[in-house]
Amino acid sequence: MTVAKQYDVVIVGGGAAGIATASSILRRASHLSVAIVEPADTHYYQPGWTMVGAGVFSSHSTSRTMASVMPKAANWIKAAVNILDPSNNALELSNGTNITYGRLVVCPGLKLNWSGVEGLEAALGHNGVTSNYSYKTAPYTWELVQNLKSGKALFTQPPMPIKCAGAPQKALYLSADHWFRQGVIRDIDINFFTSTPGLFGVAHYVPALMKYIEKYDAALHLQHTLTKIDSAAKIATFRNQEGELVESEYDMLHVCPPQCAPDFIRQSPLANSDGWVDVDQETLQSKHFENVWSLGDVISAPNAKTAAAARAQAPVVATNLLAHAGSSNRVNHYNGYGSCPLTVERGKIVLAEFGYGGKLLPSFPKWLIDGQYPSVLAWLLKAQALPWLYWNAMLKGREWLVKPEHNS
Ligand code: FAD
């Protein structure tokens, strides 16, 4: 009989949340055995894909080998988790082995459900259908934008929750800005089809965004959900609020796919009824197993699913896990912080930063960056500072601007 290998801490997923949390734990407690279960060879800086779709970043600048971002002191187990068995503190892996843990951190991200729209998988990547939600097709967005001189462009957003809820409209703004600068925008009919009842979830930012919708003369179709793509005929079908099917022709179609919890999470005892990991939204501890925490896109909490959120969550999970292990009695809490830099034109961003309940949580004084107005400085932040911060601070456990808050 083989004995399952035991670790003090096991982290499921080596994405933005997993690597940041492992680094935060190991910076404080290097004596612990920490394993990261992660099947992929490549780690992606997904927030950069909006910029790839606009020809600002190259796609290769958004990826690094997984080996290069793994903390040196962590044990990388190159496999996927197939089954979570928290009652026995055990995981079943895709390589046929089982491992056990003292404490578990669950952060495998979410599942992009490409098959949730009929015809999307087959259509994606050719004949005018693209998405910045994939490393492979983000460059194709820029190719299509450059080549389109007239015709009809559609941008779609599925039902919430999705990661970076601003990304579908960011693709619209940056594409429209290019057409505006090229002097062809009058010949392009731009449309935004979103399942949501409004342009953006936090009202504070909507007036600034609406100015750009007007500038680009884009038609807004609220509560329209993409259901089908006929790529041969170049027709997209949407279901509207009344349940009617509405068809639209297109020359370019940018799709944000429907999103849901990964299957192995949905099927585990950690999930809530919608499939997400059921956590206390402040402590990020599982509501069902006291030695389990979760963060990143997979959690049930109603925050904006962003890398910025994971950056704020990682120190909270690290410190709360170590407190549980006996290092202190202090419990820290996460305030729901997330950030969405809305790239309204090349060189300007409306910087949305907010927490639970839409509470505004700006990182900068108003005179420097005011989220109600497009800002050049916020663009420099997104184009230069944030990628650097991601690779060199967040993934290394340097908790700049995100010191965990204490629950008194
Ligand atoms: P991920 O980074 O997706 O990592 C999950 C990891 O888990 C992956 O490495 C995966 O291989 C692994 N995994 C999956 N299944 C298993 C399994 N069974 N076992 C083990 N490991 C598994 N955020 C911002 O802050 N600002 C932005 O401007 C922004 N823009 C975005 C634009 C786009 C187009 C996209 C797609 C995302 C954007 N985001 C943005 C969102 C941000 O990238 C995510 O919120 C962030 O990556 C979430 O981190 P995560 O670790 O939860 O998931």
GROMACS .gro file of C-alpha atoms and ligand atoms in nm:
model
  461
    1MET     CA    1   0.000   0.000   0.000
    2THR     CA    2   0.141   0.345  -0.088
    3VAL     CA    3   0.114   0.604   0.186
    4ALA     CA    4  -0.025   0.939   0.067
    5LYS     CA    5   0.231   1.218   0.091
    6GLN     CA    6   0.140   1.476   0.359
    7TYR     CA    7   0.206   1.852   0.345
    8ASP     CA    8   0.144   2.123   0.603
    9VAL     CA    9  -0.025   2.333   0.336
   10VAL     CA   10  -0.156   2.236  -0.007
   11ILE     CA   11  -0.256   2.503  -0.258
   12VAL     CA   12  -0.480   2.406  -0.549
   13GLY     CA   13  -0.392   2.618  -0.853
   14GLY     CA   14  -0.077   2.813  -0.939
   15GLY     CA   15  -0.248   3.113  -1.097
   16ALA     CA   16  -0.247   3.470  -0.972
   17ALA     CA   17  -0.405   3.375  -0.639
   18GLY     CA   18  -0.215   3.050  -0.574
   19ILE     CA   19   0.138   3.180  -0.636
   20ALA     CA   20   0.074   3.501  -0.439
   21THR     CA   21  -0.066   3.307  -0.143
   22ALA     CA   22   0.217   3.051  -0.141
   23SER     CA   23   0.472   3.335  -0.142
   24SER     CA   24   0.290   3.521   0.135
   25ILE     CA   25   0.281   3.207   0.352
   26LEU     CA   26   0.644   3.113   0.288
   27ARG     CA   27   0.768   3.468   0.360
   28ARG     CA   28   0.618   3.436   0.706
   29ALA     CA   29   0.674   3.064   0.774
   30SER     CA   30   0.950   2.916   0.559
   31HIS     CA   31   0.965   2.605   0.778
   32LEU     CA   32   0.625   2.482   0.651
   33SER     CA   33   0.601   2.224   0.374
   34VAL     CA   34   0.390   2.391   0.106
   35ALA     CA   35   0.279   2.209  -0.210
   36ILE     CA   36   0.119   2.376  -0.512
   37VAL     CA   37  -0.087   2.145  -0.732
   38GLU     CA   38  -0.088   2.297  -1.081
   39PRO     CA   39  -0.103   2.110  -1.414
   40ALA     CA   40  -0.007   2.392  -1.655
   41ASP     CA   41   0.341   2.465  -1.797
   42THR     CA   42   0.264   2.833  -1.845
   43HIS     CA   43   0.148   3.107  -1.612
   44TYR     CA   44  -0.046   3.393  -1.772
   45TYR     CA   45  -0.088   3.756  -1.678
   46GLN     CA   46  -0.447   3.763  -1.803
   47PRO     CA   47  -0.509   4.136  -1.737
   48GLY     CA   48  -0.264   4.198  -2.022
   49TRP     CA   49  -0.487   4.027  -2.280
   50THR     CA   50  -0.704   4.339  -2.321
   51MET     CA   51  -0.387   4.521  -2.424
   52VAL     CA   52  -0.287   4.237  -2.661
   53GLY     CA   53  -0.628   4.269  -2.829
   54ALA     CA   54  -0.551   4.637  -2.888
   55GLY     CA   55  -0.199   4.589  -3.019
   56VAL     CA   56  -0.039   4.752  -2.711
   57PHE     CA   57   0.123   4.441  -2.560
   58SER     CA   58   0.268   4.140  -2.742
   59SER     CA   59   0.105   3.814  -2.633
   60HIS     CA   60   0.435   3.662  -2.521
   61SER     CA   61   0.485   3.949  -2.271
   62THR     CA   62   0.180   3.814  -2.082
   63SER     CA   63   0.318   3.463  -2.025
   64ARG     CA   64   0.605   3.306  -1.831
   65THR     CA   65   0.696   2.948  -1.761
   66MET     CA   66   0.520   2.810  -1.454
   67ALA     CA   67   0.858   2.694  -1.323
   68SER     CA   68   0.986   3.053  -1.321
   69VAL     CA   69   0.701   3.185  -1.101
   70MET     CA   70   0.692   2.897  -0.851
   71PRO     CA   71   0.833   3.008  -0.514
   72LYS     CA   72   1.167   2.826  -0.465
   73ALA     CA   73   1.062   2.684  -0.129
   74ALA     CA   74   0.733   2.539  -0.259
   75ASN     CA   75   0.689   2.184  -0.390
   76TRP     CA   76   0.529   2.200  -0.733
   77ILE     CA   77   0.312   1.895  -0.802
   78LYS     CA   78   0.252   1.904  -1.176
   79ALA     CA   79  -0.094   1.750  -1.188
   80ALA     CA   80  -0.458   1.854  -1.167
   81VAL     CA   81  -0.681   1.788  -0.868
   82ASN     CA   82  -0.957   1.550  -0.970
   83ILE     CA   83  -1.135   1.503  -0.639
   84LEU     CA   84  -1.141   1.711  -0.322
   85ASP     CA   85  -1.205   1.508  -0.008
   86PRO     CA   86  -1.197   1.763   0.276
   87SER     CA   87  -1.351   1.525   0.530
   88ASN     CA   88  -1.030   1.321   0.506
   89ASN     CA   89  -0.795   1.618   0.437
   90ALA     CA   90  -0.710   1.448   0.109
   91LEU     CA   91  -0.691   1.520  -0.264
   92GLU     CA   92  -0.699   1.277  -0.556
   93LEU     CA   93  -0.475   1.390  -0.841
   94SER     CA   94  -0.481   1.332  -1.215
   95ASN     CA   95  -0.146   1.147  -1.197
   96GLY     CA   96  -0.312   0.875  -0.992
   97THR     CA   97  -0.165   0.974  -0.656
   98ASN     CA   98  -0.335   1.098  -0.341
   99ILE     CA   99  -0.195   1.363  -0.108
  100THR     CA  100  -0.304   1.485   0.232
  101TYR     CA  101  -0.275   1.818   0.406
  102GLY     CA  102  -0.292   1.998   0.735
  103ARG     CA  103  -0.447   2.306   0.574
  104LEU     CA  104  -0.582   2.364   0.225
  105VAL     CA  105  -0.605   2.671   0.000
  106VAL     CA  106  -0.836   2.636  -0.301
  107CYS     CA  107  -0.781   2.869  -0.598
  108PRO     CA  108  -0.816   2.698  -0.938
  109GLY     CA  109  -0.984   3.001  -1.098
  110LEU     CA  110  -1.307   2.962  -1.294
  111LYS     CA  111  -1.411   2.770  -1.603
  112LEU     CA  112  -1.457   2.951  -1.933
  113ASN     CA  113  -1.758   2.771  -2.071
  114TRP     CA  114  -1.694   2.806  -2.445
  115SER     CA  115  -1.945   2.531  -2.520
  116GLY     CA  116  -2.218   2.733  -2.344
  117VAL     CA  117  -2.284   2.919  -2.671
  118GLU     CA  118  -2.387   2.703  -2.966
  119GLY     CA  119  -2.127   2.721  -3.244
  120LEU     CA  120  -1.875   2.929  -3.048
  121GLU     CA  121  -1.602   2.666  -3.009
  122ALA     CA  122  -1.598   2.594  -3.381
  123ALA     CA  123  -1.620   2.961  -3.480
  124LEU     CA  124  -1.356   3.102  -3.247
  125GLY     CA  125  -1.036   3.225  -3.406
  126HIS     CA  126  -1.150   3.256  -3.766
  127ASN     CA  127  -1.389   3.427  -3.997
  128GLY     CA  128  -1.431   3.732  -3.774
  129VAL     CA  129  -1.498   3.564  -3.437
  130THR     CA  130  -1.253   3.644  -3.158
  131SER     CA  131  -1.208   3.680  -2.782
  132ASN     CA  132  -0.960   3.854  -2.553
  133TYR     CA  133  -1.048   3.586  -2.295
  134SER     CA  134  -0.805   3.345  -2.462
  135TYR     CA  135  -0.428   3.379  -2.498
  136LYS     CA  136  -0.458   3.221  -2.842
  137THR     CA  137  -0.717   3.457  -2.987
  138ALA     CA  138  -0.638   3.794  -2.821
  139PRO     CA  139  -0.390   3.874  -3.107
  140TYR     CA  140  -0.664   3.789  -3.357
  141THR     CA  141  -0.879   4.069  -3.206
  142TRP     CA  142  -0.612   4.322  -3.302
  143GLU     CA  143  -0.580   4.169  -3.649
  144LEU     CA  144  -0.956   4.202  -3.705
  145VAL     CA  145  -0.966   4.557  -3.568
  146GLN     CA  146  -0.691   4.670  -3.803
  147ASN     CA  147  -0.852   4.508  -4.106
  148LEU     CA  148  -1.208   4.628  -4.049
  149LYS     CA  149  -1.274   4.946  -4.247
  150SER     CA  150  -1.652   4.920  -4.267
  151GLY     CA  151  -1.932   4.688  -4.155
  152LYS     CA  152  -2.081   4.569  -3.829
  153ALA     CA  153  -1.889   4.493  -3.507
  154LEU     CA  154  -2.051   4.317  -3.210
  155PHE     CA  155  -1.911   4.288  -2.856
  156THR     CA  156  -2.084   4.055  -2.611
  157GLN     CA  157  -2.097   4.006  -2.234
  158PRO     CA  158  -2.253   3.696  -2.070
  159PRO     CA  159  -2.443   3.675  -1.738
  160MET     CA  160  -2.250   3.757  -1.421
  161PRO     CA  161  -2.037   3.653  -1.246
  162ILE     CA  162  -1.746   3.679  -1.487
  163LYS     CA  163  -1.382   3.762  -1.438
  164CYS     CA  164  -1.298   4.125  -1.499
  165ALA     CA  165  -1.652   4.237  -1.574
  166GLY     CA  166  -1.514   4.541  -1.756
  167ALA     CA  167  -1.310   4.342  -2.010
  168PRO     CA  168  -1.592   4.292  -2.266
  169GLN     CA  169  -1.648   4.668  -2.294
  170LYS     CA  170  -1.274   4.742  -2.278
  171ALA     CA  171  -1.244   4.546  -2.603
  172LEU     CA  172  -1.515   4.766  -2.753
  173TYR     CA  173  -1.358   5.095  -2.646
  174LEU     CA  174  -1.007   5.013  -2.765
  175SER     CA  175  -1.134   4.880  -3.099
  176ALA     CA  176  -1.359   5.185  -3.149
  177ASP     CA  177  -1.073   5.418  -3.053
  178HIS     CA  178  -0.861   5.266  -3.330
  179TRP     CA  179  -1.142   5.308  -3.584
  180PHE     CA  180  -1.192   5.666  -3.459
  181ARG     CA  181  -0.823   5.750  -3.507
  182GLN     CA  182  -0.818   5.585  -3.850
  183GLY     CA  183  -1.121   5.794  -3.958
  184VAL     CA  184  -1.332   5.487  -4.044
  185ILE     CA  185  -1.562   5.482  -3.742
  186ARG     CA  186  -1.855   5.636  -3.932
  187ASP     CA  187  -1.859   5.331  -4.157
  188ILE     CA  188  -1.861   5.084  -3.868
  189ASP     CA  189  -2.180   5.000  -3.684
  190ILE     CA  190  -2.064   4.923  -3.325
  191ASN     CA  191  -2.288   4.724  -3.088
  192PHE     CA  192  -2.258   4.612  -2.726
  193PHE     CA  193  -2.482   4.319  -2.631
  194THR     CA  194  -2.477   4.249  -2.258
  195SER     CA  195  -2.678   4.014  -2.036
  196THR     CA  196  -2.663   4.271  -1.757
  197PRO     CA  197  -2.928   4.541  -1.691
  198GLY     CA  198  -2.668   4.821  -1.699
  199LEU     CA  199  -2.336   4.913  -1.855
  200PHE     CA  200  -2.135   4.866  -1.532
  201GLY     CA  201  -2.226   4.736  -1.186
  202VAL     CA  202  -2.109   5.040  -0.989
  203ALA     CA  203  -2.312   5.351  -1.083
  204HIS     CA  204  -2.031   5.593  -0.992
  205TYR     CA  205  -1.837   5.504  -1.308
  206VAL     CA  206  -2.126   5.483  -1.554
  207PRO     CA  207  -2.143   5.852  -1.665
  208ALA     CA  208  -1.775   5.852  -1.770
  209LEU     CA  209  -1.826   5.526  -1.962
  210MET     CA  210  -2.148   5.647  -2.127
  211LYS     CA  211  -1.958   5.945  -2.270
  212TYR     CA  212  -1.742   5.699  -2.461
  213ILE     CA  213  -2.040   5.490  -2.573
  214GLU     CA  214  -2.177   5.817  -2.717
  215LYS     CA  215  -1.842   5.928  -2.862
  216TYR     CA  216  -1.809   5.597  -3.048
  217ASP     CA  217  -2.181   5.599  -3.135
  218ALA     CA  218  -2.213   5.242  -3.006
  219ALA     CA  219  -2.560   5.089  -2.972
  220LEU     CA  220  -2.628   4.942  -2.626
  221HIS     CA  221  -2.839   4.625  -2.611
  222LEU     CA  222  -2.899   4.550  -2.242
  223GLN     CA  223  -3.028   4.212  -2.121
  224HIS     CA  224  -2.931   4.035  -2.442
  225THR     CA  225  -2.750   3.702  -2.399
  226LEU     CA  226  -2.557   3.542  -2.685
  227THR     CA  227  -2.693   3.192  -2.748
  228LYS     CA  228  -2.572   3.090  -3.095
  229ILE     CA  229  -2.321   3.174  -3.367
  230ASP     CA  230  -2.372   3.073  -3.728
  231SER     CA  231  -2.021   3.141  -3.852
  232ALA     CA  232  -2.092   3.043  -4.214
  233ALA     CA  233  -2.374   3.299  -4.239
  234LYS     CA  234  -2.202   3.538  -3.992
  235ILE     CA  235  -2.512   3.570  -3.777
  236ALA     CA  236  -2.518   3.590  -3.396
  237THR     CA  237  -2.836   3.507  -3.206
  238PHE     CA  238  -2.928   3.661  -2.870
  239ARG     CA  239  -3.207   3.596  -2.620
  240ASN     CA  240  -3.357   3.920  -2.489
  241GLN     CA  241  -3.529   3.991  -2.157
  242GLU     CA  242  -3.866   3.885  -2.299
  243GLY     CA  243  -3.720   3.552  -2.403
  244GLU     CA  244  -3.734   3.638  -2.774
  245LEU     CA  245  -3.453   3.546  -3.010
  246VAL     CA  246  -3.287   3.840  -3.182
  247GLU     CA  247  -3.048   3.792  -3.475
  248SER     CA  248  -2.769   4.021  -3.581
  249GLU     CA  249  -2.527   3.998  -3.869
  250TYR     CA  250  -2.162   4.075  -3.802
  251ASP     CA  251  -1.830   4.132  -3.972
  252MET     CA  252  -1.643   4.117  -3.642
  253LEU     CA  253  -1.768   3.946  -3.325
  254HIS     CA  254  -1.582   3.977  -2.993
  255VAL     CA  255  -1.717   3.721  -2.747
  256CYS     CA  256  -1.675   3.702  -2.372
  257PRO     CA  257  -1.770   3.338  -2.295
  258PRO     CA  258  -2.011   3.230  -2.019
  259GLN     CA  259  -1.827   3.141  -1.697
  260CYS     CA  260  -1.888   2.901  -1.410
  261ALA     CA  261  -1.711   2.714  -1.129
  262PRO     CA  262  -1.480   2.426  -1.236
  263ASP     CA  263  -1.655   2.087  -1.234
  264PHE     CA  264  -1.439   1.933  -0.958
  265ILE     CA  265  -1.527   2.228  -0.731
  266ARG     CA  266  -1.897   2.215  -0.816
  267GLN     CA  267  -1.899   1.844  -0.728
  268SER     CA  268  -1.711   1.889  -0.398
  269PRO     CA  269  -1.842   1.941  -0.044
  270LEU     CA  270  -1.681   2.286  -0.051
  271ALA     CA  271  -1.928   2.428  -0.304
  272ASN     CA  272  -2.240   2.636  -0.249
  273SER     CA  273  -2.554   2.569  -0.452
  274ASP     CA  274  -2.416   2.770  -0.748
  275GLY     CA  275  -2.095   2.567  -0.753
  276TRP     CA  276  -1.855   2.831  -0.610
  277VAL     CA  277  -1.638   2.765  -0.303
  278ASP     CA  278  -1.854   2.871  -0.011
  279VAL     CA  279  -1.645   3.106   0.204
  280ASP     CA  280  -1.694   3.365   0.472
  281GLN     CA  281  -1.657   3.677   0.259
  282GLU     CA  282  -1.434   3.852   0.514
  283THR     CA  283  -1.204   3.578   0.648
  284LEU     CA  284  -1.211   3.372   0.323
  285GLN     CA  285  -1.233   3.057   0.535
  286SER     CA  286  -1.458   2.774   0.416
  287LYS     CA  287  -1.800   2.780   0.579
  288HIS     CA  288  -1.787   2.401   0.606
  289PHE     CA  289  -1.426   2.299   0.683
  290GLU     CA  290  -1.223   2.508   0.925
  291ASN     CA  291  -0.883   2.408   0.780
  292VAL     CA  292  -0.977   2.523   0.427
  293TRP     CA  293  -0.954   2.873   0.272
  294SER     CA  294  -1.027   2.991  -0.080
  295LEU     CA  295  -0.960   3.299  -0.292
  296GLY     CA  296  -0.944   3.424  -0.648
  297ASP     CA  297  -1.208   3.376  -0.915
  298VAL     CA  298  -1.353   3.056  -0.764
  299ILE     CA  299  -1.502   3.198  -0.444
  300SER     CA  300  -1.867   3.262  -0.363
  301ALA     CA  301  -1.804   3.617  -0.230
  302PRO     CA  302  -1.972   3.899  -0.427
  303ASN     CA  303  -1.652   4.089  -0.510
  304ALA     CA  304  -1.528   4.175  -0.861
  305LYS     CA  305  -1.333   3.871  -0.984
  306THR     CA  306  -0.999   4.033  -1.067
  307ALA     CA  307  -0.627   3.979  -1.015
  308ALA     CA  308  -0.641   4.297  -0.806
  309ALA     CA  309  -0.887   4.118  -0.576
  310ALA     CA  310  -0.656   3.815  -0.551
  311ARG     CA  311  -0.370   4.054  -0.465
  312ALA     CA  312  -0.570   4.186  -0.169
  313GLN     CA  313  -0.700   3.842  -0.069
  314ALA     CA  314  -0.368   3.652  -0.065
  315PRO     CA  315  -0.225   3.818   0.251
  316VAL     CA  316  -0.560   3.771   0.427
  317VAL     CA  317  -0.563   3.398   0.351
  318ALA     CA  318  -0.193   3.361   0.438
  319THR     CA  319  -0.225   3.533   0.777
  320ASN     CA  320  -0.554   3.369   0.870
  321LEU     CA  321  -0.420   3.025   0.781
  322LEU     CA  322  -0.107   3.085   0.990
  323ALA     CA  323  -0.316   3.218   1.278
  324HIS     CA  324  -0.519   2.897   1.263
  325ALA     CA  325  -0.192   2.703   1.276
  326GLY     CA  326  -0.115   2.876   1.603
  327SER     CA  327   0.104   3.171   1.506
  328SER     CA  328  -0.142   3.429   1.651
  329ASN     CA  329  -0.507   3.486   1.746
  330ARG     CA  330  -0.539   3.767   1.500
  331VAL     CA  331  -0.802   3.729   1.227
  332ASN     CA  332  -0.774   3.957   0.925
  333HIS     CA  333  -1.051   4.045   0.687
  334TYR     CA  334  -1.093   4.120   0.319
  335ASN     CA  335  -1.308   4.422   0.234
  336GLY     CA  336  -1.411   4.309  -0.114
  337TYR     CA  337  -1.151   4.523  -0.293
  338GLY     CA  338  -1.129   4.474  -0.668
  339SER     CA  339  -1.013   4.696  -0.947
  340CYS     CA  340  -1.117   4.732  -1.307
  341PRO     CA  341  -0.910   4.968  -1.521
  342LEU     CA  342  -1.153   5.054  -1.802
  343THR     CA  343  -0.943   5.134  -2.106
  344VAL     CA  344  -1.175   5.388  -2.267
  345GLU     CA  345  -0.920   5.496  -2.528
  346ARG     CA  346  -0.554   5.429  -2.604
  347GLY     CA  347  -0.376   5.638  -2.339
  348LYS     CA  348  -0.670   5.690  -2.100
  349ILE     CA  349  -0.841   5.480  -1.835
  350VAL     CA  350  -1.144   5.517  -1.609
  351LEU     CA  351  -1.008   5.345  -1.298
  352ALA     CA  352  -1.282   5.165  -1.105
  353GLU     CA  353  -1.176   5.050  -0.757
  354PHE     CA  354  -1.443   4.928  -0.519
  355GLY     CA  355  -1.530   4.676  -0.248
  356TYR     CA  356  -1.836   4.498  -0.115
  357GLY     CA  357  -2.163   4.674  -0.186
  358GLY     CA  358  -1.998   4.895  -0.448
  359LYS     CA  359  -1.814   5.096  -0.178
  360LEU     CA  360  -1.552   5.313  -0.349
  361LEU     CA  361  -1.199   5.216  -0.242
  362PRO     CA  362  -0.961   5.437  -0.441
  363SER     CA  363  -0.588   5.369  -0.397
  364PHE     CA  364  -0.493   5.724  -0.494
  365PRO     CA  365  -0.606   6.072  -0.385
  366LYS     CA  366  -0.866   6.228  -0.614
  367TRP     CA  367  -0.628   6.496  -0.739
  368LEU     CA  368  -0.400   6.223  -0.875
  369ILE     CA  369  -0.657   5.978  -1.019
  370ASP     CA  370  -1.030   6.052  -1.003
  371GLY     CA  371  -1.227   5.741  -1.103
  372GLN     CA  372  -1.508   5.956  -1.243
  373TYR     CA  373  -1.285   6.083  -1.524
  374PRO     CA  374  -1.057   5.921  -1.781
  375SER     CA  375  -0.696   5.945  -1.663
  376VAL     CA  376  -0.360   5.934  -1.843
  377LEU     CA  377  -0.187   5.837  -1.519
  378ALA     CA  378  -0.421   5.540  -1.476
  379TRP     CA  379  -0.323   5.429  -1.828
  380LEU     CA  380   0.046   5.439  -1.731
  381LEU     CA  381  -0.044   5.237  -1.424
  382LYS     CA  382  -0.209   4.966  -1.637
  383ALA     CA  383   0.042   4.971  -1.924
  384GLN     CA  384   0.359   4.987  -1.716
  385ALA     CA  385   0.330   4.973  -1.337
  386LEU     CA  386   0.075   4.695  -1.284
  387PRO     CA  387   0.243   4.423  -1.494
  388TRP     CA  388   0.570   4.496  -1.311
  389LEU     CA  389   0.390   4.489  -0.977
  390TYR     CA  390   0.229   4.157  -1.069
  391TRP     CA  391   0.548   3.970  -1.160
  392ASN     CA  392   0.783   4.132  -0.908
  393ALA     CA  393   0.569   4.206  -0.604
  394MET     CA  394   0.238   4.017  -0.596
  395LEU     CA  395   0.378   3.681  -0.708
  396LYS     CA  396   0.677   3.721  -0.471
  397GLY     CA  397   0.469   3.785  -0.159
  398ARG     CA  398   0.553   4.157  -0.142
  399GLU     CA  399   0.224   4.293  -0.015
  400TRP     CA  400   0.247   4.651  -0.136
  401LEU     CA  401  -0.075   4.852  -0.090
  402VAL     CA  402  -0.255   4.541   0.040
  403LYS     CA  403  -0.160   4.501   0.405
  404PRO     CA  404  -0.439   4.286   0.551
  405GLU     CA  405  -0.696   4.460   0.770
  406HIS     CA  406  -0.753   4.345   1.123
  407ASN     CA  407  -1.093   4.250   1.267
  408SER     CA  408  -1.113   4.401   1.612
  409FAD     P1  409  -0.619   3.200  -1.259
  409FAD     O1  410  -0.518   3.309  -1.262
  409FAD     O2  411  -0.704   3.177  -1.378
  409FAD     O3  412  -0.540   3.068  -1.219
  409FAD     C1  413  -0.603   2.944  -1.193
  409FAD     C2  414  -0.496   2.835  -1.197
  409FAD     O4  415  -0.553   2.713  -1.148
  409FAD     C3  416  -0.445   2.808  -1.339
  409FAD     O5  417  -0.305   2.812  -1.343
  409FAD     C4  418  -0.500   2.668  -1.370
  409FAD     O6  419  -0.416   2.593  -1.455
  409FAD     C5  420  -0.510   2.606  -1.232
  409FAD     N1  421  -0.608   2.496  -1.223
  409FAD     C6  422  -0.728   2.485  -1.287
  409FAD     N2  423  -0.785   2.368  -1.259
  409FAD     C7  424  -0.704   2.303  -1.172
  409FAD     C8  425  -0.711   2.177  -1.106
  409FAD     N3  426  -0.814   2.092  -1.126
  409FAD     N4  427  -0.610   2.141  -1.024
  409FAD     C9  428  -0.505   2.225  -1.005
  409FAD     N5  429  -0.493   2.347  -1.065
  409FAD    C10  430  -0.593   2.384  -1.147
  409FAD     N6  431  -0.788   4.140  -1.340
  409FAD    C11  432  -0.747   4.263  -1.295
  409FAD     O7  433  -0.715   4.278  -1.178
  409FAD     N7  434  -0.740   4.370  -1.380
  409FAD    C12  435  -0.769   4.360  -1.512
  409FAD     O8  436  -0.758   4.459  -1.586
  409FAD    C13  437  -0.809   4.233  -1.562
  409FAD     N8  438  -0.840   4.217  -1.693
  409FAD    C14  439  -0.868   4.092  -1.742
  409FAD    C15  440  -0.890   4.076  -1.878
  409FAD    C16  441  -0.916   3.951  -1.931
  409FAD    C17  442  -0.939   3.938  -2.080
  409FAD    C18  443  -0.917   3.837  -1.847
  409FAD    C19  444  -0.940   3.699  -1.904
  409FAD    C20  445  -0.897   3.852  -1.709
  409FAD    C21  446  -0.874   3.979  -1.655
  409FAD     N9  447  -0.855   3.999  -1.518
  409FAD    C22  448  -0.819   4.122  -1.470
  409FAD    C23  449  -0.891   3.891  -1.423
  409FAD    C24  450  -0.774   3.814  -1.362
  409FAD     O9  451  -0.687   3.768  -1.463
  409FAD    C25  452  -0.827   3.699  -1.279
  409FAD    O10  453  -0.922   3.749  -1.187
  409FAD    C26  454  -0.715   3.629  -1.202
  409FAD    O11  455  -0.624   3.568  -1.291
  409FAD    C27  456  -0.774   3.525  -1.105
  409FAD    O12  457  -0.673   3.452  -1.042
  409FAD     P2  458  -0.695   3.299  -1.001
  409FAD    O13  459  -0.565   3.253  -0.944
  409FAD    O14  460  -0.820   3.286  -0.923
  409FAD    O15  461  -0.722   3.223  -1.139
   0.00000   0.00000   0.00000
